[in-house]
Coordinates of C-alpha atoms in Angstrom, one line a residue:
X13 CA -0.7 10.1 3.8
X14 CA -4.4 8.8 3.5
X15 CA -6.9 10.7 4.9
X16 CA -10.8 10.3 5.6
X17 CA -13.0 13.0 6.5
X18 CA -14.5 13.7 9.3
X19 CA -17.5 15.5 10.3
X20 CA -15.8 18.7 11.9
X21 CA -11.9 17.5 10.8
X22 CA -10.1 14.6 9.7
X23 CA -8.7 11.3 10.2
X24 CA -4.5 11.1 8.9
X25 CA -3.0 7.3 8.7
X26 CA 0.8 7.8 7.4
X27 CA 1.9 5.7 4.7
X28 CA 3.8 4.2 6.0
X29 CA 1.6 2.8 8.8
X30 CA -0.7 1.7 5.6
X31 CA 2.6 -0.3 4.7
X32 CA 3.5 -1.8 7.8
X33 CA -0.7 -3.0 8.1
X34 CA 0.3 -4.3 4.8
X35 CA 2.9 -6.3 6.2
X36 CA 0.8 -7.5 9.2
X37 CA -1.4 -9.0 6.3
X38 CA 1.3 -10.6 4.9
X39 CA 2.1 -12.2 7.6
X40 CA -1.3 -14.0 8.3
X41 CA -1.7 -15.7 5.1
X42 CA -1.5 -19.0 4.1
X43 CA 1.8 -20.4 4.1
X44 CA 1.3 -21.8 0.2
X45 CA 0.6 -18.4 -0.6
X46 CA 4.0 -17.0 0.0
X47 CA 6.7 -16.4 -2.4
X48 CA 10.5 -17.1 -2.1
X49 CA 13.0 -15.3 -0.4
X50 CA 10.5 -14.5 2.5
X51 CA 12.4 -11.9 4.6
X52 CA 13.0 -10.1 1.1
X53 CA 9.8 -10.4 0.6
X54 CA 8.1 -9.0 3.4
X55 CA 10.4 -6.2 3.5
X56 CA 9.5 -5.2 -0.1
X57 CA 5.9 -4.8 1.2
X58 CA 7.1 -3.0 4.2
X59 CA 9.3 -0.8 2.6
X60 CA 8.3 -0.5 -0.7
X61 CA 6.1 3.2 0.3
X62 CA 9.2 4.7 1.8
X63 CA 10.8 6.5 -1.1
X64 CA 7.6 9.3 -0.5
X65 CA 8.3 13.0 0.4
X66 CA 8.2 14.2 3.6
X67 CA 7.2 16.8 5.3
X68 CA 9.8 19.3 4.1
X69 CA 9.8 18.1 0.6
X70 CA 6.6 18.6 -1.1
X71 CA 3.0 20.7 -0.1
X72 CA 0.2 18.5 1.5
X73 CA -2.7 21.0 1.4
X74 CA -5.0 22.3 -1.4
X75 CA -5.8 24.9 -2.6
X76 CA -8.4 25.3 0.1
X77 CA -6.1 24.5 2.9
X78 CA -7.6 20.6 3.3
X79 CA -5.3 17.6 4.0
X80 CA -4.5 16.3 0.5
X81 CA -4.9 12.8 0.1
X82 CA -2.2 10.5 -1.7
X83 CA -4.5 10.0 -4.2
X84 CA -4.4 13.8 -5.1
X85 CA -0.5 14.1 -5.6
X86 CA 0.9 14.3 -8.8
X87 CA 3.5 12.5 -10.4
X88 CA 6.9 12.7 -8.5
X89 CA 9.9 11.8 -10.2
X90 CA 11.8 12.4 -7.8
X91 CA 10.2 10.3 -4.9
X92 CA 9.7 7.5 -7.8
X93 CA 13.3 7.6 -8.6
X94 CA 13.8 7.0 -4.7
X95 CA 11.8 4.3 -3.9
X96 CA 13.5 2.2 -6.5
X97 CA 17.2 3.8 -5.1
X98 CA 16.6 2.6 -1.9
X99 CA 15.6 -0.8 -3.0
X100 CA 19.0 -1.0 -4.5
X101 CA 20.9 -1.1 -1.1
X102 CA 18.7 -3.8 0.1
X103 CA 18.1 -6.9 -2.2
X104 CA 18.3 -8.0 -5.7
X105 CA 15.0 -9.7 -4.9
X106 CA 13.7 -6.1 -3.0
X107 CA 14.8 -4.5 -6.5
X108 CA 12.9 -6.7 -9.0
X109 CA 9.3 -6.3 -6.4
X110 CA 9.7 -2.8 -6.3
X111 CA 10.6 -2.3 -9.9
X112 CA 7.5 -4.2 -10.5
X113 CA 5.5 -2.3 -8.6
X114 CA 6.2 0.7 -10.4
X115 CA 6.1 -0.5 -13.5
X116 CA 2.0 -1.9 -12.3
X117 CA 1.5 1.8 -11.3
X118 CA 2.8 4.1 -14.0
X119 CA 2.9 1.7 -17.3
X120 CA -1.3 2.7 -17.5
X121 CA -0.9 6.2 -16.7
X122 CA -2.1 8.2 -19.0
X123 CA 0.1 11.1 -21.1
X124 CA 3.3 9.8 -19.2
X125 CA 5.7 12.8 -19.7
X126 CA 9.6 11.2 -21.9
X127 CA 11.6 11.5 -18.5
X128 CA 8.7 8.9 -17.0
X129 CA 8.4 6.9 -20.1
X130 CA 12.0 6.5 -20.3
X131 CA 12.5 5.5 -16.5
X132 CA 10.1 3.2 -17.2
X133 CA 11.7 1.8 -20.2
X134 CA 14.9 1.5 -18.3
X135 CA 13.3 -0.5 -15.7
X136 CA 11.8 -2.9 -17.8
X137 CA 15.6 -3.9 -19.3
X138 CA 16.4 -4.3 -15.8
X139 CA 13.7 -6.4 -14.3
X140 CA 14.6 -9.1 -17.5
X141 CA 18.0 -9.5 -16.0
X142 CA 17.0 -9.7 -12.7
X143 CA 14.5 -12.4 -14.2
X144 CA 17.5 -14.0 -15.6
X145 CA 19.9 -13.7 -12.6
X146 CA 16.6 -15.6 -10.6
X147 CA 15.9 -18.0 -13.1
X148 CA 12.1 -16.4 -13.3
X149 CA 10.0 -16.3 -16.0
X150 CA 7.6 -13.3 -16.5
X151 CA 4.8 -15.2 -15.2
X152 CA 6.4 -16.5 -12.0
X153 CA 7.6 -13.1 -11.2
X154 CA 3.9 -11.5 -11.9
X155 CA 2.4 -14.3 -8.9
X156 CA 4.5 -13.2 -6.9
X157 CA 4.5 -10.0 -7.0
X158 CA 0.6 -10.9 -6.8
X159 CA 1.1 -11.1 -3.4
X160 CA 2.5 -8.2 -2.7
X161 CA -0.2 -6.4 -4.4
X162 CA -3.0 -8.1 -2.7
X163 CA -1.4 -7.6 1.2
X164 CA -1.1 -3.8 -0.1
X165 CA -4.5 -3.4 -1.3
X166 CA -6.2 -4.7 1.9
X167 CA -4.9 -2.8 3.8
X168 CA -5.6 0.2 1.5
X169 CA -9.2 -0.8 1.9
X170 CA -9.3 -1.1 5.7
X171 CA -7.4 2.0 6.3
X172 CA -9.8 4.0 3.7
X173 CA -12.6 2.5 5.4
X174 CA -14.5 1.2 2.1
X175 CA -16.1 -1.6 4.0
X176 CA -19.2 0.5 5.5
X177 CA -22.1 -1.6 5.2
X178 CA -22.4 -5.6 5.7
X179 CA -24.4 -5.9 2.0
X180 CA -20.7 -4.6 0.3
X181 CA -18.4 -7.5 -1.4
X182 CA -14.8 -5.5 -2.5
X183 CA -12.7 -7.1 -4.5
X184 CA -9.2 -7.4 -3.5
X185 CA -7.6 -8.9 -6.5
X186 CA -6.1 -12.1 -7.6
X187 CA -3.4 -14.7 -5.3
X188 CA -1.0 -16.9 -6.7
X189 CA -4.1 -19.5 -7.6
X190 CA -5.1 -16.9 -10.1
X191 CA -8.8 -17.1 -7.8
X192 CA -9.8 -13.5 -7.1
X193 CA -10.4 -13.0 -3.2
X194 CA -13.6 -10.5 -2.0
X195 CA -13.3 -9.2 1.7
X196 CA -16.7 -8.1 3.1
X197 CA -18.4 -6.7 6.4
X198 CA -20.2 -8.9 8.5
X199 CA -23.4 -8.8 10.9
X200 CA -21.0 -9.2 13.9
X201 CA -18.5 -6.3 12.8
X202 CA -15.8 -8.7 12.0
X203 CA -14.7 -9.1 8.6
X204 CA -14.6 -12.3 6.1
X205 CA -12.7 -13.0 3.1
X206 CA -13.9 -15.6 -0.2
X207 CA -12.3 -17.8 -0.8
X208 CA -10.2 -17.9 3.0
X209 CA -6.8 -17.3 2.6
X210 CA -5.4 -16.7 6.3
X211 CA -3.5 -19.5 7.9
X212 CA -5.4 -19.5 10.9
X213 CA -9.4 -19.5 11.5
X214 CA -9.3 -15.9 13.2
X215 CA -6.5 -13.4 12.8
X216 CA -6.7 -9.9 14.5
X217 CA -4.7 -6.6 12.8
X218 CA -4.1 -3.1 13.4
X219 CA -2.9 0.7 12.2
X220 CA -2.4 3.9 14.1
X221 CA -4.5 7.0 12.9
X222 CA -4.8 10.7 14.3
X223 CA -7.6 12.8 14.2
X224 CA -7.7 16.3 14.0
X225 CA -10.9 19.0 14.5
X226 CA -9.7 21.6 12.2
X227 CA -10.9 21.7 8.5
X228 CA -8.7 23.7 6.8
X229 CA -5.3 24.9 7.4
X230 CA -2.5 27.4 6.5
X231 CA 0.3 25.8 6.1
X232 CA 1.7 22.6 5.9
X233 CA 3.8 23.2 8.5
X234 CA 0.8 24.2 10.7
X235 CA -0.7 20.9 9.2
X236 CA 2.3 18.7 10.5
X237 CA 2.2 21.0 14.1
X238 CA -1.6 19.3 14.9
X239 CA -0.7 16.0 13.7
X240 CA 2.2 15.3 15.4
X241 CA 0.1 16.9 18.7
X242 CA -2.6 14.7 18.1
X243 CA -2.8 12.0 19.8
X244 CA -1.9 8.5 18.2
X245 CA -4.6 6.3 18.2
X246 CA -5.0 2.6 16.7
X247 CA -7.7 0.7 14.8
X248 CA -8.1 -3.4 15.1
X249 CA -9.7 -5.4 12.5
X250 CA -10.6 -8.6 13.4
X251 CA -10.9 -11.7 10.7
X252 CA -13.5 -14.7 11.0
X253 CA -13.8 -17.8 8.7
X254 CA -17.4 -18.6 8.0

C-alpha cells in the first residue's frame, strides 16, 4: 500500500488502486503511443501489482506501530515469484511485460541474494524466447514496455502527492519517441505535461484513498480493522494542454 502522512494519522491508497489509476492513464494517451496487443497490454499495467501479499501474509507496521509504506518492504520472493505466476495464465504478451518489469526492478538491486539472482537469470532466458516467439527485438520490446513504465510512474507520483508546489517540474521518464515527458503543477490546480502526450486537450482521472486519525497501531490486524472502517474516498486530477 502507499501511504502519506498526515498531520494527526494517515492517508492509505491500495496498490492496487495505484494500478488501476495506472491504467486510467493508459487509457488517455495518444493513440501512436500505444503498443501492440492492446487489451494485453493494458491488462499488464492493471495487473501487473497483484502478485503482492495481503493482509494475512506479511506484517505492514514498523517497529513503531506506523503504516509501512511499500517502499519500506523488503524483498519478497515469494510475492515476486507470484506476480510473474499469475502472468502465466493470462498472456504470452502479459508474461514478457511483467517479466520485464521485474527484471527493470531487481536487475539494479544491490547485494541480490543466489535464489534472486538466479530467478532473475531464469527470466532473462525466457523473455529471449518470448522475443523470438513475437518476432521482437530487445529494443522494441524495451519501448514498449516504456509505456507501461511511464502510465505506472504517474500515477505513482499523483497518488504520493509529489506535485506540491506550481515551481516543481518531475520527470516522468521516457515514451516510445525516446523524448522524456515532465508533469508539473499549475496556477489553476490542474496539472500539465511537456511535451503533451494525452489524446485529448483535457482528460480528467481518479484513485480512492482512506484516511485514518490514529498514528500508531498494534497490530496489523487492528491496522486492516480502521481501514476497511474508514470511509473510501476519491481524488480527481484534472489534465490541461497549455
Amino acid at each position: 500500500m502507499i501511504v502519506n502522512p498526515l498531520q494527526n494519522g494517515w492517508e492509505i491508497i491500495f496498490q492496487r488502486n495505484h494500478a488501476l489509476l495506472a491504467g486510467a492513464i493508459a487509457l488517455e494517451m495518444k493513440q501512436q503511443f500505444r503498443p501492440p496487443h492492446w487489451p494485453e497490454t493494458l491488462s499488464a499495467i492493471i495487473d501487473h501489482d497483484d502478485g503482492q501479499s495481503d493482509w494475512t501474509q506479511s506484517e505492514h507496521l514498523s517497529k513503531e506501530g506506523r503504516p509501512l509504506d511499500f517502499t519500506m518492504h523488503g524483498l519478497d520472493m515469494e510475492q515476486v515469484r507470484r506476480v510473474v505466476d499469475e502472468a502465466n495464465y493470462k498472456s504470452q504478451w502479459i508474461k514478457m511485460l511483467v517479466s520485464t518489469h521485474i527484471l527493470s526492478v531487481y536487475s539494479s538491486m544491490d547485494h541480490k541474494p543466489r535464489e534472486l539472482e538466479t530467478f532473475l537469470a531464469d527470466q532473462k532466458k525466457k523473455q529471449k524466447k518470448l522475443l523470438r516467439y513475437f518476432q521482437l527485438t530487445k529494443k522494441e520490446l524495451m519501448q514498449y514496455y516504456a509505456f507501461l513504465r511511464w502510465c505506472d510512474e504517474c500515477s505513482l507520483i499523483l497518488c504520493q502527492q509529489r506535485l506540491v508546489n506550481v515551481s516543481q517540474r518531475i520527470e516522468v521518464g521516457d515514451l516510445a519517441d525516446g523524448s522524456s515527458h515532465f508533469i508539473y503543477l499549475k496556477e489553476n490546480n490542474k496539472l500539465g505535461v511537456e511535451p503533451w502526450c494525452f489524446e485529448s486537450d483535457q482528460c480528467c482521472v481518479s484513485a480512492e484513498y482512506h484516511t485514518i486519525d490514529q498514528l500508531s497501531f498494534s497490530s496489523t490486524d487492528e491496522l486492516r480493522e480502521r481501514v476497511l472502517k474508514a470511509k473510501t474516498k476519491k481524488r480527481y486530477w484534472e489534465f490541461e494542454k497549455e
